[in-house]
Amino acid sequence: MPNIDKLLEQNNAGFKRYTGIHKATFYEMLEAMQQHETQKTKAGRPSVLSLEEQILLALTYWREYRTLYHISMDFGIHESSASRIIRKVEDVLIDSGKFELPKKLPSRVDDDINWSVVIVDATETPIERPKKNKEITTVARRNNTP
């Protein structure tokens, strides 16, 4: 399991290098999670991971896109628990209203903004595969039989 205390002791550059966000953003996320925890009305089984570790788990998933199996092995929990924690962190952060991606690009274009566009062609192309015909398969079967 990643050592959260050692990670928080790092400077901003090292922290951002590991998580992809600034420490200030991490603490805002932590504040939103703590606020959500205090507003809960029903108590359930407490999570094995602290709120900091839950946020770190979600950040690891978003940053590295490793499989849930590998992330869950690092954090010492089950794969389905890792999935639930990521979903919970996403929902809490979105509901807080502080963390969201912009829906559209700005409509006006200023001269001081240098826009660069990357176009990726992700269309599917058919793969040519050898045609099966009866003559080839029959001869191959005859040659392989003792």
Coordinates of C-alpha atoms in Angstrom, one line a residue:
M1 CA 0.0 0.0 0.0
P2 CA 1.4 3.4 -0.9
N3 CA 2.5 5.3 2.2
I4 CA 0.2 8.4 2.3
D5 CA 2.3 10.1 5.0
K6 CA 5.5 9.9 3.0
L7 CA 3.6 11.1 -0.1
L8 CA 2.2 14.1 1.7
E9 CA 5.6 15.1 3.0
Q10 CA 6.9 15.5 -0.6
N11 CA 7.1 18.9 -2.1
N12 CA 4.4 20.1 -4.6
A13 CA 6.4 19.0 -7.7
G14 CA 6.9 15.4 -6.3
F15 CA 3.3 15.2 -5.2
K16 CA 2.0 16.3 -8.6
R17 CA 4.4 14.0 -10.3
Y18 CA 2.9 11.0 -8.4
T19 CA -0.8 12.0 -8.4
G20 CA -1.3 14.4 -11.3
I21 CA -2.7 17.1 -9.0
H22 CA -1.4 19.8 -6.7
K23 CA -1.5 19.3 -2.9
A24 CA -4.0 22.2 -2.6
T25 CA -6.4 20.3 -4.9
F26 CA -5.9 17.1 -2.9
Y27 CA -6.8 18.9 0.3
E28 CA -9.9 20.4 -1.4
M29 CA -10.9 16.9 -2.4
L30 CA -10.3 15.7 1.1
E31 CA -12.4 18.5 2.5
A32 CA -15.3 17.6 0.1
M33 CA -15.0 13.9 1.2
Q34 CA -15.0 14.8 4.9
Q35 CA -18.0 17.1 4.4
H36 CA -19.8 14.2 2.7
E37 CA -18.9 11.8 5.6
T38 CA -20.3 14.2 8.2
Q39 CA -23.6 14.6 6.3
K40 CA -24.2 10.8 6.0
T41 CA -27.3 9.7 7.9
K42 CA -27.0 5.9 7.7
A43 CA -23.9 4.3 9.1
G44 CA -22.6 1.3 7.3
R45 CA -19.5 -0.8 7.6
P46 CA -16.5 1.5 7.8
S47 CA -14.0 1.3 5.0
V48 CA -10.6 -0.3 5.6
L49 CA -9.0 2.7 3.8
S50 CA -8.9 6.2 5.2
L51 CA -10.4 9.1 3.2
E52 CA -6.9 10.1 2.0
E53 CA -6.2 6.6 0.8
Q54 CA -9.5 6.4 -1.0
I55 CA -8.7 9.6 -2.8
L56 CA -5.3 8.3 -3.6
L57 CA -6.8 5.1 -4.9
A58 CA -9.0 7.0 -7.3
L59 CA -6.2 9.3 -8.4
T60 CA -4.0 6.2 -9.1
Y61 CA -6.8 4.7 -11.2
W62 CA -7.3 8.0 -13.1
R63 CA -3.6 8.8 -13.6
E64 CA -2.2 5.4 -14.4
Y65 CA -5.2 3.5 -15.8
R66 CA -4.0 0.3 -14.3
T67 CA -6.5 -2.5 -13.8
L68 CA -8.6 -2.6 -10.7
Y69 CA -7.0 -5.9 -9.8
H70 CA -3.5 -4.4 -9.7
I71 CA -4.6 -1.3 -7.8
S72 CA -6.6 -3.4 -5.3
M73 CA -3.5 -5.6 -4.7
D74 CA -1.5 -2.5 -3.9
F75 CA -4.0 -1.2 -1.4
G76 CA -4.8 -4.6 0.1
I77 CA -8.5 -4.7 -0.7
H78 CA -10.7 -6.6 -3.1
E79 CA -11.2 -5.7 -6.7
S80 CA -14.9 -4.9 -6.3
S81 CA -14.1 -2.7 -3.2
A82 CA -11.7 -0.7 -5.3
S83 CA -14.3 -0.2 -8.0
R84 CA -16.9 0.9 -5.4
I85 CA -14.4 3.3 -3.8
I86 CA -13.5 4.9 -7.1
R87 CA -17.2 5.3 -8.0
K88 CA -17.9 6.8 -4.5
V89 CA -15.0 9.3 -4.8
E90 CA -16.2 10.3 -8.3
D91 CA -19.7 10.9 -7.2
V92 CA -18.8 12.8 -4.1
L93 CA -16.4 15.1 -6.0
I94 CA -18.9 15.8 -8.7
D95 CA -21.7 16.4 -6.2
S96 CA -19.5 18.9 -4.4
G97 CA -19.6 21.2 -7.4
K98 CA -15.9 22.1 -7.0
F99 CA -14.5 19.6 -9.4
E100 CA -15.8 19.3 -12.9
L101 CA -14.4 19.4 -16.4
P102 CA -15.5 22.1 -18.8
K103 CA -18.4 21.0 -20.9
K104 CA -17.4 23.1 -24.0
L105 CA -14.5 25.1 -25.3
P106 CA -15.0 28.8 -24.9
S107 CA -17.1 30.3 -27.8
R108 CA -14.9 33.3 -28.3
V109 CA -11.3 33.0 -29.4
D110 CA -8.8 35.5 -28.2
D111 CA -5.6 36.4 -30.0
D112 CA -3.5 35.5 -26.9
I113 CA -4.8 31.9 -26.8
N114 CA -2.8 29.5 -28.9
W115 CA -5.1 26.6 -29.8
S116 CA -3.7 23.4 -31.0
V117 CA -5.9 20.6 -32.2
V118 CA -5.0 16.9 -32.4
I119 CA -7.2 14.7 -34.5
V120 CA -7.1 11.0 -34.0
D121 CA -8.5 8.6 -36.5
A122 CA -10.0 5.7 -34.5
T123 CA -12.1 4.2 -37.2
E124 CA -12.2 0.4 -37.5
T125 CA -10.7 -1.2 -40.5
P126 CA -11.4 -4.7 -41.6
I127 CA -8.6 -7.3 -41.3
E128 CA -8.1 -9.6 -44.2
R129 CA -8.2 -13.1 -43.0
P130 CA -7.6 -16.2 -45.0
K131 CA -10.7 -17.7 -46.5
K132 CA -11.6 -21.2 -45.5
N133 CA -12.3 -23.5 -48.3
K134 CA -12.9 -27.1 -48.2
E135 CA -9.9 -28.2 -50.3
I136 CA -7.3 -26.7 -47.9
T137 CA -8.9 -27.9 -44.7
T138 CA -9.5 -31.4 -46.0
V139 CA -5.9 -31.8 -47.3
A140 CA -4.5 -30.5 -44.0
R141 CA -6.6 -33.0 -42.1
R142 CA -5.5 -35.9 -44.3
N143 CA -1.8 -35.0 -43.8
N144 CA -2.1 -34.8 -40.0
T145 CA -3.8 -38.1 -39.4
P146 CA -1.6 -41.1 -38.7

